[in-house]
PDB file of C-alpha atoms and ligand atoms in Angstrom:
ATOM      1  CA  UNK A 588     -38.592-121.447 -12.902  1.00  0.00           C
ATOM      2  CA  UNK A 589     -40.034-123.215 -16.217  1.00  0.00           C
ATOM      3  CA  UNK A 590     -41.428-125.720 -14.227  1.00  0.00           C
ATOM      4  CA  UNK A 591     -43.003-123.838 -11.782  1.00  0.00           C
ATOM      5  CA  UNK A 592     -44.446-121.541 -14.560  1.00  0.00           C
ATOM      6  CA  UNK A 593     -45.705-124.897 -16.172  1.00  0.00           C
ATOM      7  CA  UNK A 594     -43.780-123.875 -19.405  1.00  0.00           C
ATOM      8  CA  UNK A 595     -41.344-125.754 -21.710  1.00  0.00           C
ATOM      9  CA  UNK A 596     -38.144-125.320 -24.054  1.00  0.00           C
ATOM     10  CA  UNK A 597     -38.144-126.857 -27.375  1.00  0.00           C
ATOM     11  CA  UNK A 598     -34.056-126.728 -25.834  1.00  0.00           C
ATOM     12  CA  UNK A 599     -34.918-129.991 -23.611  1.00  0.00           C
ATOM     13  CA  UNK A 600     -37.771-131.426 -25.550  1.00  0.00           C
ATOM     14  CA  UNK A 601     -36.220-131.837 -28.445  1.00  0.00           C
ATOM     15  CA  UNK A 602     -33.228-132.950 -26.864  1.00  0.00           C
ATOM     16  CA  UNK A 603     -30.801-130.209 -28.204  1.00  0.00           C
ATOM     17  CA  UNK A 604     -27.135-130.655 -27.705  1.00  0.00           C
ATOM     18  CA  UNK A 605     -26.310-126.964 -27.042  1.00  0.00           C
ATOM     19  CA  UNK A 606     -28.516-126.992 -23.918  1.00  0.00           C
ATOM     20  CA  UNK A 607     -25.786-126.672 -21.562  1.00  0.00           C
ATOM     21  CA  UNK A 608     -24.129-123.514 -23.473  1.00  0.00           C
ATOM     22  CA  UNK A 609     -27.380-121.665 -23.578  1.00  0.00           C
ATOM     23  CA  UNK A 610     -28.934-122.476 -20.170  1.00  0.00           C
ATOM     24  CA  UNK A 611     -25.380-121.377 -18.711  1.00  0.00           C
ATOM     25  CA  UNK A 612     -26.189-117.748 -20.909  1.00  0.00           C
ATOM     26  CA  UNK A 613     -29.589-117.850 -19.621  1.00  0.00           C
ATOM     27  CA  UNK A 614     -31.090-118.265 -22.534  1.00  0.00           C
ATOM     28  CA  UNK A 615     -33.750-120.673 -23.817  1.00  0.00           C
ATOM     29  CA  UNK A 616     -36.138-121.262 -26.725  1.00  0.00           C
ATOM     30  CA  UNK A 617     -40.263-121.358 -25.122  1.00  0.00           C
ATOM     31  CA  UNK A 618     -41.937-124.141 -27.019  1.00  0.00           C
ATOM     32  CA  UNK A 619     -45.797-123.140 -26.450  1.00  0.00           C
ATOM     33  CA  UNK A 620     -48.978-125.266 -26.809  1.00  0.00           C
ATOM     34  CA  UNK A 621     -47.482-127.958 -25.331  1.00  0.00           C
ATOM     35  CA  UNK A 622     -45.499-130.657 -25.962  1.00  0.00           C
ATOM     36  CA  UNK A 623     -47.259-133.487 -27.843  1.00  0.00           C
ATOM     37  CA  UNK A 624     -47.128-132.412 -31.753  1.00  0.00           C
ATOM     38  CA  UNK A 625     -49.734-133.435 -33.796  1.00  0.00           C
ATOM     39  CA  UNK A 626     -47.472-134.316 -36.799  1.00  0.00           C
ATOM     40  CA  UNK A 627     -44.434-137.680 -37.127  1.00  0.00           C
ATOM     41  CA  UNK A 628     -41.421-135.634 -38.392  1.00  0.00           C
ATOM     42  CA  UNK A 629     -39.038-138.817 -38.383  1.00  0.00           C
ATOM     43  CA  UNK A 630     -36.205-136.819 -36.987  1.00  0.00           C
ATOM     44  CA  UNK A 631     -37.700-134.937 -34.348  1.00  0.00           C
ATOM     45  CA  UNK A 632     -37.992-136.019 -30.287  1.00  0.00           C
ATOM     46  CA  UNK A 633     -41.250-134.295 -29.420  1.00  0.00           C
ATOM     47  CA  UNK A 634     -43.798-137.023 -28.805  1.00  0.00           C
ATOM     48  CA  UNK A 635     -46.695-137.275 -31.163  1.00  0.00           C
ATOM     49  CA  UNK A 636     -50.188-137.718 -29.770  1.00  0.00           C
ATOM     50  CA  UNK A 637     -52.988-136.035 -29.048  1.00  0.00           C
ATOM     51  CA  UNK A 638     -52.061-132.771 -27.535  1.00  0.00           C
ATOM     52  CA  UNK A 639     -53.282-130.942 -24.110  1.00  0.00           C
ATOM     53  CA  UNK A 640     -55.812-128.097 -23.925  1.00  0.00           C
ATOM     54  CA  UNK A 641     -54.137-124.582 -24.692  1.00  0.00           C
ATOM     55  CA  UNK A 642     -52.728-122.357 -21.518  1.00  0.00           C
ATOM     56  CA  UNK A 643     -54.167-119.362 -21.094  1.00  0.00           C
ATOM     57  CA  UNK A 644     -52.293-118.639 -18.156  1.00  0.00           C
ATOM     58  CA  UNK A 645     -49.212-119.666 -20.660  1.00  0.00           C
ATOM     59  CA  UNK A 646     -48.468-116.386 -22.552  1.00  0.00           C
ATOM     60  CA  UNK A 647     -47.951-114.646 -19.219  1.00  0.00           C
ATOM     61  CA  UNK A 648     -46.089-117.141 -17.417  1.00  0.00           C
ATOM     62  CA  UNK A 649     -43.828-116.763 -20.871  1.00  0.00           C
ATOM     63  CA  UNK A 650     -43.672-112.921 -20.544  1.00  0.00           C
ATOM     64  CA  UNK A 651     -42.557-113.595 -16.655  1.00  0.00           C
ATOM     65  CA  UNK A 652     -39.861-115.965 -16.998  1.00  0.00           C
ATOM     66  CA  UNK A 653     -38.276-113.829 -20.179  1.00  0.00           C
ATOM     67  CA  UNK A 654     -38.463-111.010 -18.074  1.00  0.00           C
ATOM     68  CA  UNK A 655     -36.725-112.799 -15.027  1.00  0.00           C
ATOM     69  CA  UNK A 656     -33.972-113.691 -17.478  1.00  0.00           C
ATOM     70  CA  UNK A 657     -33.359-110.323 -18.768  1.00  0.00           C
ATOM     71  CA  UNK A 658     -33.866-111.820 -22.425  1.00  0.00           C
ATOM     72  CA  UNK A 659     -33.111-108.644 -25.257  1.00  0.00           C
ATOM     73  CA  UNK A 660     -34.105-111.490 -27.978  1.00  0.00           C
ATOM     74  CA  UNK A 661     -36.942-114.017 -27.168  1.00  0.00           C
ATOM     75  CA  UNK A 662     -37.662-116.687 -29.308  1.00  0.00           C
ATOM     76  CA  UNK A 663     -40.870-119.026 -29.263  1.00  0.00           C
ATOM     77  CA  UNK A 664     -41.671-121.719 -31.154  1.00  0.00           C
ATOM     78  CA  UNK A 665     -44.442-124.513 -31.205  1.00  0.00           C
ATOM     79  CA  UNK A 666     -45.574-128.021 -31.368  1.00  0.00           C
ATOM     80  CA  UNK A 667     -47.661-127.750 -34.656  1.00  0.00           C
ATOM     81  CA  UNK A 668     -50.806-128.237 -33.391  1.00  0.00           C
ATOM     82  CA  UNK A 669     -53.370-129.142 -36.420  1.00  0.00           C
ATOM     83  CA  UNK A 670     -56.385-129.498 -34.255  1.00  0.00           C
ATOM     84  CA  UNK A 671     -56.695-126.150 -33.477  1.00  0.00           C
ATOM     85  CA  UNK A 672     -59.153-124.080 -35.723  1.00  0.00           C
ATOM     86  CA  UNK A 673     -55.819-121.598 -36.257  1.00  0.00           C
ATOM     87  CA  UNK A 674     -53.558-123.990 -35.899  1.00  0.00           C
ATOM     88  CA  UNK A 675     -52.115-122.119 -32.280  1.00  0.00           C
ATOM     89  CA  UNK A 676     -51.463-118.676 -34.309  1.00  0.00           C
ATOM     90  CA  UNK A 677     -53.694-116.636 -31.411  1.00  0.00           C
ATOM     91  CA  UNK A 678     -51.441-118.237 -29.085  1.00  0.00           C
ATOM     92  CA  UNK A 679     -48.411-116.584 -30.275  1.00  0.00           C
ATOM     93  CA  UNK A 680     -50.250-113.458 -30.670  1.00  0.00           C
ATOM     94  CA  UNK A 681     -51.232-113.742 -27.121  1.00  0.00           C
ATOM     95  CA  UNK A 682     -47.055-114.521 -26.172  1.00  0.00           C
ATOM     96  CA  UNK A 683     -46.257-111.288 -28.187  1.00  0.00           C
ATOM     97  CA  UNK A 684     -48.902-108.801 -26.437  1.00  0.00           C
ATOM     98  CA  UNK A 685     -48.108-110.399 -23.033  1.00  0.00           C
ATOM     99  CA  UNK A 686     -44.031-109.802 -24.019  1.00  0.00           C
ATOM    100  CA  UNK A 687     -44.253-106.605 -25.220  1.00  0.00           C
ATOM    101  CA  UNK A 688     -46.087-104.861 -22.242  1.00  0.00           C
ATOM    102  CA  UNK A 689     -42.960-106.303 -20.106  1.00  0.00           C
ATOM    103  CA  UNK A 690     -40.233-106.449 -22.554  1.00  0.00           C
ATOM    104  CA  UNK A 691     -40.963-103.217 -24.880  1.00  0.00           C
ATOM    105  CA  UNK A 692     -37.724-103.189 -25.965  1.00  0.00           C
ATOM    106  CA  UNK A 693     -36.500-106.635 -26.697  1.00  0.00           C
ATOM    107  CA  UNK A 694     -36.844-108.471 -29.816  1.00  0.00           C
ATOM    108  CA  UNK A 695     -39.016-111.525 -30.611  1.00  0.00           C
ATOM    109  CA  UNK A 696     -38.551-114.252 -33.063  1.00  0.00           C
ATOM    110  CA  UNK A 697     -41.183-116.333 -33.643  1.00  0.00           C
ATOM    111  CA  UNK A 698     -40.596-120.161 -35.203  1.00  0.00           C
ATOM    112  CA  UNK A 699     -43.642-121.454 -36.318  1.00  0.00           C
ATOM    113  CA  UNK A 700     -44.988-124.195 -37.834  1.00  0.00           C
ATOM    114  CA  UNK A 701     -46.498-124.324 -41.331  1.00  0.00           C
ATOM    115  CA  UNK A 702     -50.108-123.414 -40.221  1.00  0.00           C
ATOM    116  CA  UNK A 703     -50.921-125.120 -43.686  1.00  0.00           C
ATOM    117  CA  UNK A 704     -50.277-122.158 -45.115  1.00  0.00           C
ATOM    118  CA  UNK A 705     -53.486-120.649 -44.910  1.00  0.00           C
ATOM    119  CA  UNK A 706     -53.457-117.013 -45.540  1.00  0.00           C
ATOM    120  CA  UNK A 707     -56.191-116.292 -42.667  1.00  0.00           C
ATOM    121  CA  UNK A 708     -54.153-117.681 -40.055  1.00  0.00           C
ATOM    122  CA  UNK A 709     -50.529-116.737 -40.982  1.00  0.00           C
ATOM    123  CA  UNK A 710     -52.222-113.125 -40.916  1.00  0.00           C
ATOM    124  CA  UNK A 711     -53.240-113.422 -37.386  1.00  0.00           C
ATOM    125  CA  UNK A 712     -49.090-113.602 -36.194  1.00  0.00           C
ATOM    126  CA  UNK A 713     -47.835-111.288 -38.771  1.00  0.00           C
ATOM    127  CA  UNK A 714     -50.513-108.448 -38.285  1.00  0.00           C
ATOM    128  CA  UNK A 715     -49.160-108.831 -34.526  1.00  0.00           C
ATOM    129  CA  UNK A 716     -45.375-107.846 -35.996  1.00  0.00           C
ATOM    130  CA  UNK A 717     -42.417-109.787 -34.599  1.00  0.00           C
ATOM    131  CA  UNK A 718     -39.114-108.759 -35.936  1.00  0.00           C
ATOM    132  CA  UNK A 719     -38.621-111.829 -37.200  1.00  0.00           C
ATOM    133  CA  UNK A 720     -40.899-115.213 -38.338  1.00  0.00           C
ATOM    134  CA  UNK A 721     -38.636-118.785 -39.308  1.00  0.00           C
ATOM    135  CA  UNK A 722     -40.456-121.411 -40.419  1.00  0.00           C
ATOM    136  CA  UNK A 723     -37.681-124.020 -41.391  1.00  0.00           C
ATOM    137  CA  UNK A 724     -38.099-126.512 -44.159  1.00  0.00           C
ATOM    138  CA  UNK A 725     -35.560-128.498 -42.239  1.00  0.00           C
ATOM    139  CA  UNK A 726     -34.376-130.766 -45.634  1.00  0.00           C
ATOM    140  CA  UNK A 727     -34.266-131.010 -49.317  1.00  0.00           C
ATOM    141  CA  UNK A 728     -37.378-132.064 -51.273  1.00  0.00           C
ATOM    142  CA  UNK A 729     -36.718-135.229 -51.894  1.00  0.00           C
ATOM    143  CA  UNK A 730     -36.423-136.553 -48.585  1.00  0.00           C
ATOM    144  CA  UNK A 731     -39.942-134.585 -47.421  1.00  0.00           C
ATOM    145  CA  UNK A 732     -41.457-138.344 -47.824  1.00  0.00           C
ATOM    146  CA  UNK A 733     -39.321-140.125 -45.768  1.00  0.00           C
ATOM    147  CA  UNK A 734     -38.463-137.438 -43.199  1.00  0.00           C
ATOM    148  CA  UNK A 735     -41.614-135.260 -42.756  1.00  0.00           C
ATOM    149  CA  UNK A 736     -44.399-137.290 -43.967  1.00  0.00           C
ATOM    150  CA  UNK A 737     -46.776-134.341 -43.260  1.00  0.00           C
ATOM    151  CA  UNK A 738     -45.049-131.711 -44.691  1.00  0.00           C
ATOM    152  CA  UNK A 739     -44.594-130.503 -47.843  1.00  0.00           C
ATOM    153  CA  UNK A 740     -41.685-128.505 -49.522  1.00  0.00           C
ATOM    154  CA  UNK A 741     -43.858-126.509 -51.321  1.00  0.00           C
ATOM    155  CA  UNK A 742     -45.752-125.439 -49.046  1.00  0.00           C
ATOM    156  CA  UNK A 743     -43.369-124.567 -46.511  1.00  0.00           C
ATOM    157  CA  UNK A 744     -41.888-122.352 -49.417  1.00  0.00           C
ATOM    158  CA  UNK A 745     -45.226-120.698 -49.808  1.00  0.00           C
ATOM    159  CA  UNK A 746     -45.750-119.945 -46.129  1.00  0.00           C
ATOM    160  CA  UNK A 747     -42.147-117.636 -45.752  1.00  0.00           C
ATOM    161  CA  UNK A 748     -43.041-115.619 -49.699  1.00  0.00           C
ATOM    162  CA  UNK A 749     -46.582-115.354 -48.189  1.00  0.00           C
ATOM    163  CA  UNK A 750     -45.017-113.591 -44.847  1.00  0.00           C
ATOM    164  CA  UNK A 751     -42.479-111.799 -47.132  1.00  0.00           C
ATOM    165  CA  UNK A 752     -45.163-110.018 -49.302  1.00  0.00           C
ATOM    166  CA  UNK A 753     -47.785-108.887 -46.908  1.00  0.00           C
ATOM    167  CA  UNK A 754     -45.223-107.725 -44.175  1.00  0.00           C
ATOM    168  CA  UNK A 755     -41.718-106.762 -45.911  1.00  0.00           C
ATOM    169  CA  UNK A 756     -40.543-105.366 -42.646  1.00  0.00           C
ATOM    170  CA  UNK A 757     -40.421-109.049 -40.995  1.00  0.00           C
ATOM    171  CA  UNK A 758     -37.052-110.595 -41.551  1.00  0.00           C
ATOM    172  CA  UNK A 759     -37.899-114.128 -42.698  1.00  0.00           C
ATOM    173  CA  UNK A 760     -35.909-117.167 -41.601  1.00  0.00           C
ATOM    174  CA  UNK A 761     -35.114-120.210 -42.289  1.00  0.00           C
ATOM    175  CA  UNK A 762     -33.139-123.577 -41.252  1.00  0.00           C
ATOM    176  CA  UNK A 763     -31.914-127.386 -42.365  1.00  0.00           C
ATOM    177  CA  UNK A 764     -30.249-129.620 -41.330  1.00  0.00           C
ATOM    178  CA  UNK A 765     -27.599-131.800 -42.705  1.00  0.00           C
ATOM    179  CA  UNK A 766     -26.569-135.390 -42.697  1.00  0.00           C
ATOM    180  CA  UNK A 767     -29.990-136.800 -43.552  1.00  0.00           C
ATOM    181  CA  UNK A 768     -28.329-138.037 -47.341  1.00  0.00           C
ATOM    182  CA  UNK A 769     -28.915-135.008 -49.108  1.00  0.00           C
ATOM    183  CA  UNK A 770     -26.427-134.298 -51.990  1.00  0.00           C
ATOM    184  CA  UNK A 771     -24.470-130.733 -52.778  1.00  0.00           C
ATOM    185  CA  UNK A 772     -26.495-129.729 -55.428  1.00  0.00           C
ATOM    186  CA  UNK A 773     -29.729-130.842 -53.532  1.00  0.00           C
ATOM    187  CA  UNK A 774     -28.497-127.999 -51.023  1.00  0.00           C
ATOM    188  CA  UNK A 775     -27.736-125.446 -53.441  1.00  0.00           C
ATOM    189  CA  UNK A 776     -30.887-126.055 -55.221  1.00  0.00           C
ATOM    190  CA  UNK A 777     -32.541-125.062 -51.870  1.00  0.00           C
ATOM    191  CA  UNK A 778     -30.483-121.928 -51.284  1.00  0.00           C
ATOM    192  CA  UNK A 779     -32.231-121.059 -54.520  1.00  0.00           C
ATOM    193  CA  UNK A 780     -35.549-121.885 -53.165  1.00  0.00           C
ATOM    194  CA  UNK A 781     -35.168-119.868 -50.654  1.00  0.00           C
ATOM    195  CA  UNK A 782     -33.810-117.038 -51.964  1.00  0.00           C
ATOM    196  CA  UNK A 783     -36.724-116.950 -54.547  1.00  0.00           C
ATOM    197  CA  UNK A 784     -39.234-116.597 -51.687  1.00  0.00           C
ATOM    198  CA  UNK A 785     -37.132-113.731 -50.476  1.00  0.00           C
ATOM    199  CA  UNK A 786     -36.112-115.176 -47.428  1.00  0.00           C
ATOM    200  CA  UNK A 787     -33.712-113.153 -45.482  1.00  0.00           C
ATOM    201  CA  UNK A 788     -31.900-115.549 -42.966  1.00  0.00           C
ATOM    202  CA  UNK A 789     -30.344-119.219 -42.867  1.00  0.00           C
ATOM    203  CA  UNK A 790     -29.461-121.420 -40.472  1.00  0.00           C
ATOM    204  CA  UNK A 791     -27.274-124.931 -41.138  1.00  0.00           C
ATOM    205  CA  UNK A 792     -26.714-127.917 -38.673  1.00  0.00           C
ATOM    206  CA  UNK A 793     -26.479-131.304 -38.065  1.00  0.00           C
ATOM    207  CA  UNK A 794     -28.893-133.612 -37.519  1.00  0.00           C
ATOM    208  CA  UNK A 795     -28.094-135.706 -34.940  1.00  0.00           C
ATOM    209  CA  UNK A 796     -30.765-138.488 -34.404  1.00  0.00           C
ATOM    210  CA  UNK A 797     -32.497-138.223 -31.008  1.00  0.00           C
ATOM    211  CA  UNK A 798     -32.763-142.504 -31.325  1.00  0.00           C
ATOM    212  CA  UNK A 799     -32.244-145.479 -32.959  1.00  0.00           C
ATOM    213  CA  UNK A 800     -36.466-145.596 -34.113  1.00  0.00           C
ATOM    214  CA  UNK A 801     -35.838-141.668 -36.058  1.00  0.00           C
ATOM    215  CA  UNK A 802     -34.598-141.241 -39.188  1.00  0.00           C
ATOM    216  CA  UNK A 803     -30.897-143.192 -39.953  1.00  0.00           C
ATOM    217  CA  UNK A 804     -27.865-140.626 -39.864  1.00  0.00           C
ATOM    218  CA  UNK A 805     -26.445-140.504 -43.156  1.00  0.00           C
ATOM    219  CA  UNK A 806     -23.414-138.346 -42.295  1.00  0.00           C
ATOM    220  CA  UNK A 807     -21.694-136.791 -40.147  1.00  0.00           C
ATOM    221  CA  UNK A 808     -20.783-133.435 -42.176  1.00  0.00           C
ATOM    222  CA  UNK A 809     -16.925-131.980 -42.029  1.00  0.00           C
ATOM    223  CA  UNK A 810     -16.731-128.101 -40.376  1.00  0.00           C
ATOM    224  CA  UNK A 811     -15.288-127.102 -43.274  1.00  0.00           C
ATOM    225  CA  UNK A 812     -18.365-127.944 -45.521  1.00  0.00           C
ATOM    226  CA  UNK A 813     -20.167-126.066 -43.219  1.00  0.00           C
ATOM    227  CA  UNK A 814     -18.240-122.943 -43.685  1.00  0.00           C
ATOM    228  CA  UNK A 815     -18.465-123.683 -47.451  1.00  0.00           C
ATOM    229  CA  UNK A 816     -21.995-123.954 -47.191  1.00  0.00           C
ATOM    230  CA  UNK A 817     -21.938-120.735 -45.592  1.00  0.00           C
ATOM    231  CA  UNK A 818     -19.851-118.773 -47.574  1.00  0.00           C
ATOM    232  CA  UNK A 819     -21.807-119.908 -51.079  1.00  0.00           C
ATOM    233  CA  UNK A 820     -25.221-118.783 -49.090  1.00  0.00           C
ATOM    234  CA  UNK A 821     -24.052-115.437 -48.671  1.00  0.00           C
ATOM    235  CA  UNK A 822     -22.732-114.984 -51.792  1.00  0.00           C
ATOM    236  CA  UNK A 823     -25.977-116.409 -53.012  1.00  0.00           C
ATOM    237  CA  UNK A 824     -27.758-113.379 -51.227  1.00  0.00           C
ATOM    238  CA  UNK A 825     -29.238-114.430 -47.957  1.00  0.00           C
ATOM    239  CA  UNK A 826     -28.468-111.388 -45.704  1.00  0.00           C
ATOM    240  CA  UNK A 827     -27.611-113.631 -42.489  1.00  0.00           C
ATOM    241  CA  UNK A 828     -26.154-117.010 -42.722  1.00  0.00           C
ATOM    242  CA  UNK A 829     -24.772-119.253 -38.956  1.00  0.00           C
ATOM    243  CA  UNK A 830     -23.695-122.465 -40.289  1.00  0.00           C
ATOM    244  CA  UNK A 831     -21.898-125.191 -38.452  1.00  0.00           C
ATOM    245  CA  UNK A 832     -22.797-128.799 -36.687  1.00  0.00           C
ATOM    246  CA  UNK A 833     -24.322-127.370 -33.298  1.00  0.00           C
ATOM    247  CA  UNK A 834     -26.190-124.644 -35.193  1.00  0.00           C
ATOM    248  CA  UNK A 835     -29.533-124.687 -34.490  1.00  0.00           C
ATOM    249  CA  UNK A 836     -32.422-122.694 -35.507  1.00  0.00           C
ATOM    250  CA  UNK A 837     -32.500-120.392 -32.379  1.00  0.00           C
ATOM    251  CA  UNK A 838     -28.865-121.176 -31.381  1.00  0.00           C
ATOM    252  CA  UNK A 839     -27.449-117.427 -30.768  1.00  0.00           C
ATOM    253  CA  UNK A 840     -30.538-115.923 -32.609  1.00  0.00           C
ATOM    254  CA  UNK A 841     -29.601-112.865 -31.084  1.00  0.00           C
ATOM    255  CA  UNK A 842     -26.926-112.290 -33.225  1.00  0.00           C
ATOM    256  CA  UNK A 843     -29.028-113.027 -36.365  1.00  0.00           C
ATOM    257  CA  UNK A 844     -31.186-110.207 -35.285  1.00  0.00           C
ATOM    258  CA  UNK A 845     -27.929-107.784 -33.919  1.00  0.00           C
ATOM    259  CA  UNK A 846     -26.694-108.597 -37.890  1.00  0.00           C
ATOM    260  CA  UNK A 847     -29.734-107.365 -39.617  1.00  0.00           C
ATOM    261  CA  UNK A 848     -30.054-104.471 -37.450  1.00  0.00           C
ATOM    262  CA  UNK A 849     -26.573-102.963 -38.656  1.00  0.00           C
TER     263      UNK A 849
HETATM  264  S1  SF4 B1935     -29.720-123.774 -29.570  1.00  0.00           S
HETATM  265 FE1  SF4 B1935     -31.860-123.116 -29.306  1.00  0.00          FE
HETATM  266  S2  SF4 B1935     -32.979-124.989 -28.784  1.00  0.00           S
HETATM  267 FE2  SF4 B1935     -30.794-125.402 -28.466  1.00  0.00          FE
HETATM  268  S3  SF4 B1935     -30.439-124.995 -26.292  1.00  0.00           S
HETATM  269 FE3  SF4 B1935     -29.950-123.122 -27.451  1.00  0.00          FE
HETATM  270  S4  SF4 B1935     -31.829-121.909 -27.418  1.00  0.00           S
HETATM  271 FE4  SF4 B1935     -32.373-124.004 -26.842  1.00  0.00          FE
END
């Protein structure tokens, strides 16, 4: 069905190791505008290039196949897609509209990219109201050199308290990963971050390179940690917390959005 709708998961572009489990639930994560990405995050597997001309035939194709599967909880993310003049943010609106008139009642998550943070266009998907917007800042600060050369920490901070304060009815979200040589305190420190910028939900995995020419593994983090990390970052005050090695950002979002709904 994705292929014959011309659409694609970030689940097999970016290689994720939980593919079989959610496939099997019928469940996926649509990864719109593409699949080049016009940034060089050192862990990730999407290609980077110069990117294809936008779908407009995409947002309904998306709207079909989550219909087909019955989804009560669809999640879309992007490549980030800096040539565009908005970055791709019309795109998602389009995905929403499209999902609404055939879905009224599910939920939609939207992961998106930073959108460089620019007011104008982070207005354009939050004036269209998705339960919830992620935009993960994937690592600690110091490693935003080596591992997303594009990014920046601060910004990416910015972009969830800017969501936060013009829409307080949007749960925010937001993910890392672990393993890339971050320290303890280098984690907490984040968890504070993120908590300042009001940020409502956290996810915690492992990175797990997708090849020898992305960034180095630095370690492979116990389960135990994980539940550690988990049980400080609710007791810090995030409101939703999944935490483990196969966690990813959209792994089970359902129940993130079941949990704030109780
Ligand atoms: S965890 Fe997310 S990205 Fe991975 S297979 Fe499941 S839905 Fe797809």
């Amino acid at each position: 069905m994705l292929r014959s709708l011309n659409l694609h998961t970030v689940c097999e572009d970016a290689r994720c190791p939980n593919i079989g489990e959610c496939f099997l639930r019928r469940t996926a994560t649509f990864m719109i505008l593409g699949d080049i990405c016009t940034r060089n995050c050192r862990y990730c597997a999407i290609p980077s290039g110069i990117p294809a001309h936008v779908d407009p035939a995409e947002p309904r194709h998306l709207a079909h196949a989550a219909k087909e599967l019955g989804l009560a909880h669809v999640v879309i993310t992007s490549v980030t897609r800096d040539d565009l003049d908005d970055g791709g943010a019309s795109q998602f609106v389009a995905c929403i509209h499209e999902l609404r008139k055939v879905l009224p009642k599910s939920s939609i998550e939207i992961l998106i990219p930073d959108f460089e943070a620019n007011p104008d266009v982070l207005n354009i998907v939050i004036d269209a109201k998705p339960e919830i917007i992620n935009h993960n800042v994937e690592t600690v600060t110091s490693l935003y050199p080596i591992v997303r050369p594009m990014a920046d920490y601060k910004r990416s901070l910015n972009v969830l308290h800017y969501i936060k304060q013009k829409e307080r009815n949007i749960y925010t979200k937001s993910g890392i990963m672990l393993g890339l040589g971050e320290s303890e305190d280098e984690v907490f420190a984040l968890f504070d971050d993120l908590l300042e910028v009001e940020c409502d939900m956290l996810t915690i995995g492992q990175y797990l390179p997708p090849s020898r020419n992305h960034a180095h593994l630095m370690e492979y983090i116990r389960p135990e940690v994980f539940d550690r990390y988990k049980q400080i970052a609710l007791k810090k005050g995030f409101r939703y917390v999944a935490s483990g090695p196969y966690i990813r950002s959209s792994y089970n979002a359902i129940e993130g959005i079941n949990k704030m709904s109780e």
